[in-house]
Coordinates of C-alpha atoms and ligand atoms in Angstrom, one line a residue:
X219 CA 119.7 89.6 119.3
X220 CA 115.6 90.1 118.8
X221 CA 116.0 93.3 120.7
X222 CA 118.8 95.0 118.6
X223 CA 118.0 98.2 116.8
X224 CA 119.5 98.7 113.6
X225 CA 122.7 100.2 115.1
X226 CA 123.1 97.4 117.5
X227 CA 122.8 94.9 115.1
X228 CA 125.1 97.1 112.9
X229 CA 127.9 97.4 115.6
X230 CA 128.0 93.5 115.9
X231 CA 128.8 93.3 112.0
X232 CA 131.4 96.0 111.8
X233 CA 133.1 94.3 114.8
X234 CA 132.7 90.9 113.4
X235 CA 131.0 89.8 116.0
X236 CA 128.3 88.2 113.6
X237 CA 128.4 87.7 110.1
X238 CA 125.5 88.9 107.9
X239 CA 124.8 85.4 106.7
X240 CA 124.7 84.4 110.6
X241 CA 122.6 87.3 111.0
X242 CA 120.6 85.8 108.2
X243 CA 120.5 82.2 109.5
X244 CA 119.0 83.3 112.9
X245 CA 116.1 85.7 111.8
X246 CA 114.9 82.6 109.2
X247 CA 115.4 80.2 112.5
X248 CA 113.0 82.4 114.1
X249 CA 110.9 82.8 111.5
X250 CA 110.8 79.1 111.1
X251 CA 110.1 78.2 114.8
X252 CA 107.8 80.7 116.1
X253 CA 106.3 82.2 113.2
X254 CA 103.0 81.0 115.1
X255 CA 101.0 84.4 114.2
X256 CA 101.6 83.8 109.9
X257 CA 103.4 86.6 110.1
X258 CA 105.8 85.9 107.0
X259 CA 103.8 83.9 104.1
X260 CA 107.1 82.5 102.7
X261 CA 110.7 82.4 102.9
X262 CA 113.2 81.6 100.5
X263 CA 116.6 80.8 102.3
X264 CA 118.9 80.4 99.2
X265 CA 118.2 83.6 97.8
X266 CA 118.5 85.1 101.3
X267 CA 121.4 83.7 102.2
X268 CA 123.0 84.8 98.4
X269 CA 122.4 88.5 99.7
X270 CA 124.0 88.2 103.1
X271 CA 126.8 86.9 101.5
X272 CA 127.2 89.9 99.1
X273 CA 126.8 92.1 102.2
X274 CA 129.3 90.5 104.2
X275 CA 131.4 91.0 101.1
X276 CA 130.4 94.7 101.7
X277 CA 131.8 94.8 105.0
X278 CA 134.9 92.9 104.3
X279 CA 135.7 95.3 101.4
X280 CA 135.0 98.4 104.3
X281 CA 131.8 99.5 102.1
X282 CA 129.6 99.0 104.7
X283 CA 126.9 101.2 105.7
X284 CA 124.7 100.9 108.9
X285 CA 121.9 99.1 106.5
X286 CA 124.7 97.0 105.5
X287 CA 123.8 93.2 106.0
X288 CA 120.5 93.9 108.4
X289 CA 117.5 91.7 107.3
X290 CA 114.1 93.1 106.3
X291 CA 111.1 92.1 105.6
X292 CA 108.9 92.9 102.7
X293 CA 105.2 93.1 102.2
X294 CA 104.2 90.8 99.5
X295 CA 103.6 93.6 97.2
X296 CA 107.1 94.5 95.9
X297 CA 108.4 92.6 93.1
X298 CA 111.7 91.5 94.0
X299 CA 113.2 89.9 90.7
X300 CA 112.7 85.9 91.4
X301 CA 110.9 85.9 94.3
X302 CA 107.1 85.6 94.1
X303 CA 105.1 88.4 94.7
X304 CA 101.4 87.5 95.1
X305 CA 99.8 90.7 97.1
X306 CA 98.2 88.0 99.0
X307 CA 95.7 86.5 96.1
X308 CA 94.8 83.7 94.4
X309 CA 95.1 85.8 91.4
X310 CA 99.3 86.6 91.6
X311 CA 99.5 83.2 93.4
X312 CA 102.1 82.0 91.1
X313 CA 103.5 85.1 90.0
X314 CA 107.2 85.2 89.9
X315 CA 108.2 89.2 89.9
X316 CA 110.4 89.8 86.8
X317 CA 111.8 92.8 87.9
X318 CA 112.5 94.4 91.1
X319 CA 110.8 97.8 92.9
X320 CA 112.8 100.7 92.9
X321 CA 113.0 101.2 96.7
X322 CA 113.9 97.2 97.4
X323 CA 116.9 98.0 94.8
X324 CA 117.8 100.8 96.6
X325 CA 118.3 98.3 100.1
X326 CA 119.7 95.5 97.7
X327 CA 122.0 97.8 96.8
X328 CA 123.0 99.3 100.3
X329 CA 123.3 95.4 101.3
X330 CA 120.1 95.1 103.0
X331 CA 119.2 91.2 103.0
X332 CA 115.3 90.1 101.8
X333 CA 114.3 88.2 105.1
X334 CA 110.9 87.1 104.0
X335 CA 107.9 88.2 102.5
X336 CA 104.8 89.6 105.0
X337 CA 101.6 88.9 105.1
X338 CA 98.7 91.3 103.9
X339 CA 95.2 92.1 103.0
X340 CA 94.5 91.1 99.8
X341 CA 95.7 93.6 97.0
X342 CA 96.6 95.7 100.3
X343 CA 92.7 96.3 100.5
X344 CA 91.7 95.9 104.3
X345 CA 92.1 97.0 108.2
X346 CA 92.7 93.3 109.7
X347 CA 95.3 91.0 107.2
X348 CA 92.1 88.3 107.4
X349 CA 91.4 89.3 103.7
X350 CA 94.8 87.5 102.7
X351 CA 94.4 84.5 100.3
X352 CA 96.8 83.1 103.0
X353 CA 96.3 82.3 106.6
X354 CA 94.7 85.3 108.6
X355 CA 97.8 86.9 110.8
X356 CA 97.1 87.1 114.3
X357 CA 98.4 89.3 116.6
X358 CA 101.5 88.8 118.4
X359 CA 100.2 90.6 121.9
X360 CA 96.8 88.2 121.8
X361 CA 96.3 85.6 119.3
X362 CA 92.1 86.4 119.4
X363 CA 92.7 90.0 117.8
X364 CA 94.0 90.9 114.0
X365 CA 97.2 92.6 113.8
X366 CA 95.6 95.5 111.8
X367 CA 95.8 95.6 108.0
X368 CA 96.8 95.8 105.7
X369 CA 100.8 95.8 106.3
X370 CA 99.6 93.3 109.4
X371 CA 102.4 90.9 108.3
X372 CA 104.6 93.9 107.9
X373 CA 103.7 94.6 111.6
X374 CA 103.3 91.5 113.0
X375 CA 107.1 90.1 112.2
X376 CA 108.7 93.0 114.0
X377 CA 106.8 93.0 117.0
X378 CA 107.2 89.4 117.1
X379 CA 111.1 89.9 116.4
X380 CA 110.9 87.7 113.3
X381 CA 112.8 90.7 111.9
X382 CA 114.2 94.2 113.1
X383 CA 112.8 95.9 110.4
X384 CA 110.4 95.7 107.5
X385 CA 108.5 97.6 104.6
X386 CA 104.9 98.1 104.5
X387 CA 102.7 100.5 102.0
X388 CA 100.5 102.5 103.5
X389 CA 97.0 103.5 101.2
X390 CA 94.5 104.7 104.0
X391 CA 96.6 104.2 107.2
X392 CA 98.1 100.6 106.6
X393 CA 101.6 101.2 107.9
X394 CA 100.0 103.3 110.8
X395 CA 97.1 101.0 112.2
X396 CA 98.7 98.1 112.1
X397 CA 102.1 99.3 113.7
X398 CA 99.9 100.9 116.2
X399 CA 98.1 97.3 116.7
X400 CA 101.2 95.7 117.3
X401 CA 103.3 98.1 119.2
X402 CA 105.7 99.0 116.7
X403 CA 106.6 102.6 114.9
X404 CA 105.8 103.3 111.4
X405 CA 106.3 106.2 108.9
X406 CA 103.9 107.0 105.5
X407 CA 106.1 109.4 103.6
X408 CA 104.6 112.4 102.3
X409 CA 103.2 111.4 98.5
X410 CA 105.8 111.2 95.7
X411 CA 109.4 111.3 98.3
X412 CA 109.7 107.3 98.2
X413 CA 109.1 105.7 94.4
X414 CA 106.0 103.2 93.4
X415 CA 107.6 101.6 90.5
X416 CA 107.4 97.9 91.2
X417 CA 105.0 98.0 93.8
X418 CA 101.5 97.1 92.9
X419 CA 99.2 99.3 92.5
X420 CA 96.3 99.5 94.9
X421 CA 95.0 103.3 94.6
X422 CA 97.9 105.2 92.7
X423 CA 97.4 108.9 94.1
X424 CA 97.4 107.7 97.5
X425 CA 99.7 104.4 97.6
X426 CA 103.3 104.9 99.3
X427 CA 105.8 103.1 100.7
X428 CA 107.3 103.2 104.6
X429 CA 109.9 101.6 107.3
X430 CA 108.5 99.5 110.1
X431 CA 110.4 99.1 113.0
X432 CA 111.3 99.1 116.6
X433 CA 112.0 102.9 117.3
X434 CA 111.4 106.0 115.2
X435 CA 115.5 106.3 114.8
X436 CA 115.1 103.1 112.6
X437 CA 112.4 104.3 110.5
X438 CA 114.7 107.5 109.8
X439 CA 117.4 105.1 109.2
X440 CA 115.7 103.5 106.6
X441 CA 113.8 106.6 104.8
X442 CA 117.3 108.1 104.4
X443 CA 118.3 104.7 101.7
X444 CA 114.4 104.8 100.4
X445 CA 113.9 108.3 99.4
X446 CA 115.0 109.1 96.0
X447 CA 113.8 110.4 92.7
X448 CA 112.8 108.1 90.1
X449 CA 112.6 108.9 86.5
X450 CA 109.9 105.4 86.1
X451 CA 107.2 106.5 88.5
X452 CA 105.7 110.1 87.5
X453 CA 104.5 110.9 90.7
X454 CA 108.1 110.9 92.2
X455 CA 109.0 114.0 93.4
X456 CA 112.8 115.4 93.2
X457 CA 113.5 116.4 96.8
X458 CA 116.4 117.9 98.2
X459 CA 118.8 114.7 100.2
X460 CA 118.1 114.9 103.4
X461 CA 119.6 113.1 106.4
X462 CA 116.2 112.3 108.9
X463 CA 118.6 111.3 112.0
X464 CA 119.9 114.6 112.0
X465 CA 117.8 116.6 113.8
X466 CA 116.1 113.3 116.1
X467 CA 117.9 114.8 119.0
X468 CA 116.5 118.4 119.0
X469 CA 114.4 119.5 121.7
X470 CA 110.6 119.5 121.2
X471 CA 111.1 122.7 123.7
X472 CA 108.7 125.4 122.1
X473 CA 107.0 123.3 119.3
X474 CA 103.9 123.7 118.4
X475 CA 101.7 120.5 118.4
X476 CA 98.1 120.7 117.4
X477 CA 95.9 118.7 118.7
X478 CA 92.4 118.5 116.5
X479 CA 88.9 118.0 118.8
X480 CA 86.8 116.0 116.6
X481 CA 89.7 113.2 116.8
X482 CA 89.0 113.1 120.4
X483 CA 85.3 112.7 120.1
X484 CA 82.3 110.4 120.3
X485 CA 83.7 106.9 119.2
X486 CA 86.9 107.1 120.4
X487 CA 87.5 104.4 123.1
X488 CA 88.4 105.7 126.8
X489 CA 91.5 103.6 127.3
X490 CA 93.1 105.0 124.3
X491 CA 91.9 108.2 125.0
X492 CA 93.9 108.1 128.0
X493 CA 97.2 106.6 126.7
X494 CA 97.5 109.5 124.4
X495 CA 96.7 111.9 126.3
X496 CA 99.7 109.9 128.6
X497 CA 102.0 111.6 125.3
X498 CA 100.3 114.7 125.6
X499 CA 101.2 115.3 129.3
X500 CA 104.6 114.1 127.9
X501 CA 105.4 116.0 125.3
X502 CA 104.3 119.3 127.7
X503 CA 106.2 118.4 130.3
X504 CA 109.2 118.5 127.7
X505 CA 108.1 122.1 127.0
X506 CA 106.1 121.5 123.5
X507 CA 102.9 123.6 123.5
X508 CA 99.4 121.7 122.6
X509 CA 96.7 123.6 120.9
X510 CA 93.7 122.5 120.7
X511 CA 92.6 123.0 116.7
X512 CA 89.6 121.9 114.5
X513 CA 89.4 120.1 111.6
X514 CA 85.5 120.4 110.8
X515 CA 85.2 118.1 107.4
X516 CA 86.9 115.0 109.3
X517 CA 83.6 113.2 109.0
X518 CA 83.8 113.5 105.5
X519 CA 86.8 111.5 104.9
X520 CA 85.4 107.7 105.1
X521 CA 83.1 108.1 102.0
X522 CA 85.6 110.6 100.1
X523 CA 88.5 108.2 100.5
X524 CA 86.4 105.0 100.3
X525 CA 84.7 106.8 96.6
X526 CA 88.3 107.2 95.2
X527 CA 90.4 104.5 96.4
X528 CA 87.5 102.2 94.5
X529 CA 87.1 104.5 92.0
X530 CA 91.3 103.9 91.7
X531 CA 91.3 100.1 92.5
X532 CA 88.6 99.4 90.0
X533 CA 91.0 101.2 87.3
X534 CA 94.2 99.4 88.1
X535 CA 92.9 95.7 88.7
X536 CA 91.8 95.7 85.5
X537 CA 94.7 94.3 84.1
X538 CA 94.0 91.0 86.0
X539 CA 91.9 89.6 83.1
X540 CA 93.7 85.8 82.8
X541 CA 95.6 86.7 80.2
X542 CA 98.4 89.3 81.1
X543 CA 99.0 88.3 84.5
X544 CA 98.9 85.4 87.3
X545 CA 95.2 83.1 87.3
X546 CA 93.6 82.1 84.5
X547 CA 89.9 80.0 85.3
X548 CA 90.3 76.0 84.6
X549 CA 86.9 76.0 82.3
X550 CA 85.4 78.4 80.1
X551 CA 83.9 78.2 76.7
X552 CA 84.6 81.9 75.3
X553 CA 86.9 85.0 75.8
X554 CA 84.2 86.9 77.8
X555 CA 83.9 83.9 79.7
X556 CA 87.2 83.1 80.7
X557 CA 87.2 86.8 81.7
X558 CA 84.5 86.9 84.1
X559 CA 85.3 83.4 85.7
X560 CA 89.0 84.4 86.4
X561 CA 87.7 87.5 88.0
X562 CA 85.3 85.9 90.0
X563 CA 87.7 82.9 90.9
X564 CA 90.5 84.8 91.5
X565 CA 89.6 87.8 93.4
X566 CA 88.5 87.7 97.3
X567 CA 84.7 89.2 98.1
X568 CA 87.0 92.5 99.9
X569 CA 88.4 93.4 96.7
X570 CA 85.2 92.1 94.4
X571 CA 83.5 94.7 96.8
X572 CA 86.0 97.8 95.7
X573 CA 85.8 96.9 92.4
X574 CA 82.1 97.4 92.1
X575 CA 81.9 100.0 94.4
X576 CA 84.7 102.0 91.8
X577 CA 83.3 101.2 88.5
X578 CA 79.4 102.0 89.9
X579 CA 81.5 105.8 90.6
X580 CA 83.3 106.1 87.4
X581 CA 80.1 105.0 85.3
X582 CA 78.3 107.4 83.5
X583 CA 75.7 109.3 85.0
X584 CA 77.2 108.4 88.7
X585 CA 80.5 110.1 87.8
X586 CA 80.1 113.8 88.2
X587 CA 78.1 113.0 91.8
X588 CA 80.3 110.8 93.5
X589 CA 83.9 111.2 91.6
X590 CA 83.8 114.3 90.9
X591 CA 82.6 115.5 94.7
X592 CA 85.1 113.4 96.3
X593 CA 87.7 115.3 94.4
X594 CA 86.7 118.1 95.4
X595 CA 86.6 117.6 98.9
X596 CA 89.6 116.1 98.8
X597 CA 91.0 119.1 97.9
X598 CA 89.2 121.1 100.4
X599 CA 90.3 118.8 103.5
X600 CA 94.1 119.2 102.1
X601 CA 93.5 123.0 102.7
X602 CA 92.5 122.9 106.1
X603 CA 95.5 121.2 106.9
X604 CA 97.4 123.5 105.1
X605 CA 96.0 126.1 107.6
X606 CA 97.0 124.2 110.5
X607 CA 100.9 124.0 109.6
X608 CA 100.8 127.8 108.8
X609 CA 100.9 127.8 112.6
X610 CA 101.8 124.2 114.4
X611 CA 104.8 121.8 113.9
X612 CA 102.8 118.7 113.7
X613 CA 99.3 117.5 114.7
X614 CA 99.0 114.6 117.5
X615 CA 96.2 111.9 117.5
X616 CA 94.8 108.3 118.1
X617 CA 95.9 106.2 115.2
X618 CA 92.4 104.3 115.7
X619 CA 89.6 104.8 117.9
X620 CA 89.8 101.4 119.6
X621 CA 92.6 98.4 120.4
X622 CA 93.0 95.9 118.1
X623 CA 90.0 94.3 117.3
X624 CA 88.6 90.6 117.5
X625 CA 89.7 88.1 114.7
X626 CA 86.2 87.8 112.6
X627 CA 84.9 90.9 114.9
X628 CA 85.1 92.9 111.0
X629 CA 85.1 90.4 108.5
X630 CA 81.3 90.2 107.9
X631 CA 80.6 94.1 108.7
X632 CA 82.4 96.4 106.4
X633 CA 81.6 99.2 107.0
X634 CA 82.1 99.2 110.9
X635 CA 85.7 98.1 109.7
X636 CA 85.8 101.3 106.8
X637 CA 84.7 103.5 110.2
X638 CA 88.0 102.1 112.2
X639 CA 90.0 104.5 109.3
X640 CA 88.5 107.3 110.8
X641 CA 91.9 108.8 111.8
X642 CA 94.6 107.6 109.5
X643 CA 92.8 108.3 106.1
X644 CA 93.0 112.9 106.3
X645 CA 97.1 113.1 105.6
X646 CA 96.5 110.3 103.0
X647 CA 93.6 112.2 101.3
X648 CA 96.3 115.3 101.2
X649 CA 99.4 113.6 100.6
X650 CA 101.5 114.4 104.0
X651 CA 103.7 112.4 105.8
X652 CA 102.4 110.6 109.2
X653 CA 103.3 108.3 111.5
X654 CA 102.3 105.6 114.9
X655 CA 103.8 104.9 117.5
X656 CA 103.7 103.0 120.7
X657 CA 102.4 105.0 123.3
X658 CA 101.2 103.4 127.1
X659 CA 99.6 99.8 127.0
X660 CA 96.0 99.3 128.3
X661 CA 95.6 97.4 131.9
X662 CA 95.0 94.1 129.5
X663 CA 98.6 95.2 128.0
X664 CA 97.7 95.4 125.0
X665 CA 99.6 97.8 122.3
X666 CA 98.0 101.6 121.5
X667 CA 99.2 104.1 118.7
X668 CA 99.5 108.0 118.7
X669 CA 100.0 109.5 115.4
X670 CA 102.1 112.4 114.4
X671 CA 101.2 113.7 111.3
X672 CA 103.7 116.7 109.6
X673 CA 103.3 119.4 107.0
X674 CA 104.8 118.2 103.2
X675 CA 108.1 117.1 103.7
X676 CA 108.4 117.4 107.2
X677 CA 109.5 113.5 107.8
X678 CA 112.7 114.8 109.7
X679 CA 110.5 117.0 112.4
X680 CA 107.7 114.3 113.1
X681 CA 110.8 111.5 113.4
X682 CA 112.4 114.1 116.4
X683 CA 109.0 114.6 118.3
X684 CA 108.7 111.0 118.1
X685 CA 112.6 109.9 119.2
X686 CA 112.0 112.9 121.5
X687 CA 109.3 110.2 123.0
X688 CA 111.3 107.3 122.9
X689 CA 113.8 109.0 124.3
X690 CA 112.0 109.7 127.3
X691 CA 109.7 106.9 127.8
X692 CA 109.8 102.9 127.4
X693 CA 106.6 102.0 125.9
X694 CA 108.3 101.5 123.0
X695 CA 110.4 98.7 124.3
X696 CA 107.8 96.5 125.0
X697 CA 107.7 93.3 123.6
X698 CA 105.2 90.1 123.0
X699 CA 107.7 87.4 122.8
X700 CA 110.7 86.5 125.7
Ligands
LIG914 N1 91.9 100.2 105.3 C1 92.1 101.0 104.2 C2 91.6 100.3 103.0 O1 91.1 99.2 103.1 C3 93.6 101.3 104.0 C4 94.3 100.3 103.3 C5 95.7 100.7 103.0 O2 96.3 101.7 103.5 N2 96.4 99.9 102.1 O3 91.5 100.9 101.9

């Protein structure tokens, strides 16, 4: 059952050879027994089980589709009416979501069942899930190393078959690195195709959800129920339907895949220098072509994307203040103090640290220097990307420049874990679509990433190179757990 891909696990429900509420039932026995890795944060079997009951109405009635009763897991930022949603801090601890996100009502809807809620970095801020409010998640291939971050839960649960599929969000990479961490595949939509309502917010013009899962044919599974306009967030974008397993069985034959040199350079580790370049020899010898390309202002992404996601984070956490939302301090004997102490109570040092970093680039006299400049290089590193796909299919890289790192190796060094971004942060500073996934282990057999990243809207042609892989290789298939 662990094994099952979406349309395995489908085919045993439309033959009634499981229920969905059986379904159900096993992935929360899993959860509960070998959830050693914190993984999933909490469960909530009633309201589970409510929804695999629905869906196996679904399938009785014959109005099933192949999402139709299939658990998933959801990052603990979606608000899912009823369930709590605390984004993995003391300060939503006890927050109950009244409402639900857009793209979780669109797999309610389809009769997808709520399996659990993952574990993150707190307020999604992070590389390693150790700055959860939580337990730290571990790594299901060695408990000493972090699962990545900030969808490490996300992650985690499917490579440790706690569930076939999940949802993380993905700000600066955190769908990619930690599904490269863990040995899973993962897909950031370009900006706008899958809706933020009901997610919260982290940096707004970079925040988006994506599928985690086993293979890239589930991811394109899910984005074809997730992508949809939505009148309540602004920044959705109306995009044709499309169906993204159409074209996963087109050849690669021909295709242009760029390959850029300074994401091969100084810092990135040898190992996964060679597993990638293990895709590479793949992907030729399936008749793709690689060019080697350049993208020159790569070193400038770190402090641009570090300047505005604070600069954005500082802005939207405002609204924690004790009185609208979640934590309020215990002791206080005046508004402006009951303000500062829930702050400092309830936020972790991560996200105290992006707060300050923000509002010192907002503030007047800092604003036009650092804001401003960011901004405008944001724009410029969008353009040479544009240049790229004037010419290439996609663009193939590491997903980080080492394996997953020590538990505690980051914590106390921030910026050496900001630097581990190095590769994921470009496609999120213009908005494309990207995704990791599994590519050869190292000789310790532990999981390494390669990233596809496409031009605007080109989900469906990165989701065929990268079935094109699976197709033709098994590193995807690997698992931690027997
Ligand atoms: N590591 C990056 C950060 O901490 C990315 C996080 C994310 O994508 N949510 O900002």
């Amino acid at each position: 059952m662990k094994n099952k891909t979406i349309k395995e696990l489908s085919e045993l429900l439309t033959n009634k050879e499981i229920s969905a509420q059986e379904l159900a039932q096993y992935f929360l026995k899993e959860i509960e027994k070998n959830d050693q890795y914190n993984a999933i944060i909490y469960t909530d079997a009633e309201k589970t089980l409510a929804q695999a009951k629905k869906a196996d109405e679904l399938i009785s009635s014959g109005q099933k589709s192949v999402l139709t009763g299939i658990p998933i897991a959801y990052k603990d930022l979606f608000c899912h009416l009823g369930w709590r949603t605390t984004c993995a801090s003391k300060m939503l601890n006890n927050f109950v979501a009244p409402y639900t996100a857009t793209v979780v009502e669109r797999l309610d809807d389809i009769g997808m069942v709520p399996i659990g809620r993952a574990n993150m970095d707190e307020f999604a801020m992070g590389s390693t899930t150790e700055s959860s409010y939580w337990k730290p998640t571990l790594n299901p291939w060695n408990t000493e190393r972090v699962p990545g971050g900030s969808s490490g839960g996300s992650a985690a649960a499917v490579a440790a078959r706690l569930t076939p599929v999940s949802l993380g969000s993905d700000t600066g990479g955190s769908i990619r690195q930690p599904s490269a961490y863990c040995g899973v595949t993962g897909i950031k939509p370009t900006y706008g195709l899958v809706s933020r309502f009901g997610m919260v917010a982290y940096a707004s013009s970079f925040d988006q959800a994506g599928p985690i899962g086993k293979t890239a044919e589930d991811c394109a599974l899910l984005l074809n129920q997730m992508v949809a306009l939505d009148e309540k967030d602004s920044t959705s974008v109306a995009h044709e339907k499309e169906d993204y397993t159409e074209n996963l069985n087109q050849p690669v034959k021909g295709m242009k895949i760029a390959t850029p040199k300074e994401f091969f350079q100084e810092g990135l580790d040898k190992e996964v220098a060679s597993s990638v370049l293990e895709v590479v020899e793949l992907l030729k010898s399936l008749g793709a072509e690689i060019v080697e390309i350049s993208l020159p202002k790569t070193k400038f992404t770190i402090p641009v994307y570090y300047v505005l996601a604070s600069a954005e984070a500082s802005s939207n956490l405002q609204r924690y203040d004790g009185v609208r939302y979640g934590y309020r301090a215990e002791n206080y004997d005046n508004l402006e103090e009951m303000y500062t102490k829930t702050r400092a109570e309830g936020f972790g040092s991560e996200v105290k640290r992006r707060i300050m970093i923000g509002t010192y680039v907002l503030s007047h006299g800092y604003y036009d220097d650092y804001y401003v400049k960011a901004q405008k290089i944001r724009r410029l590193i969008a353009e040479d990307l544009q240049e790229i796909f004037k010419t290439c299919d996609a663009i193939l890289s590491p997903v980080t420049p080492s394996i997953a790192p020590k538990i505690g190796e980051l914590m106390n060094d921030p910026v050496k874990m900001y630097l581990s971004d190095i590769y994921t942060l470009s496609l999120n500073l213009a908005g494309l679509p990207g995704m990791s996934l599994p590519a050869p282990h190292t000789k310790d057999n532990m999981p390494v990433g390669v990233q596809l990243i496409g031009n605007y809207f080109a989900e469906g042609k990165i989701l065929n190179i990268a079935h094109q892989i699976q197709e033709n290789s098994d590193w995807h298939l690997k698992s931690p757990v027997k």
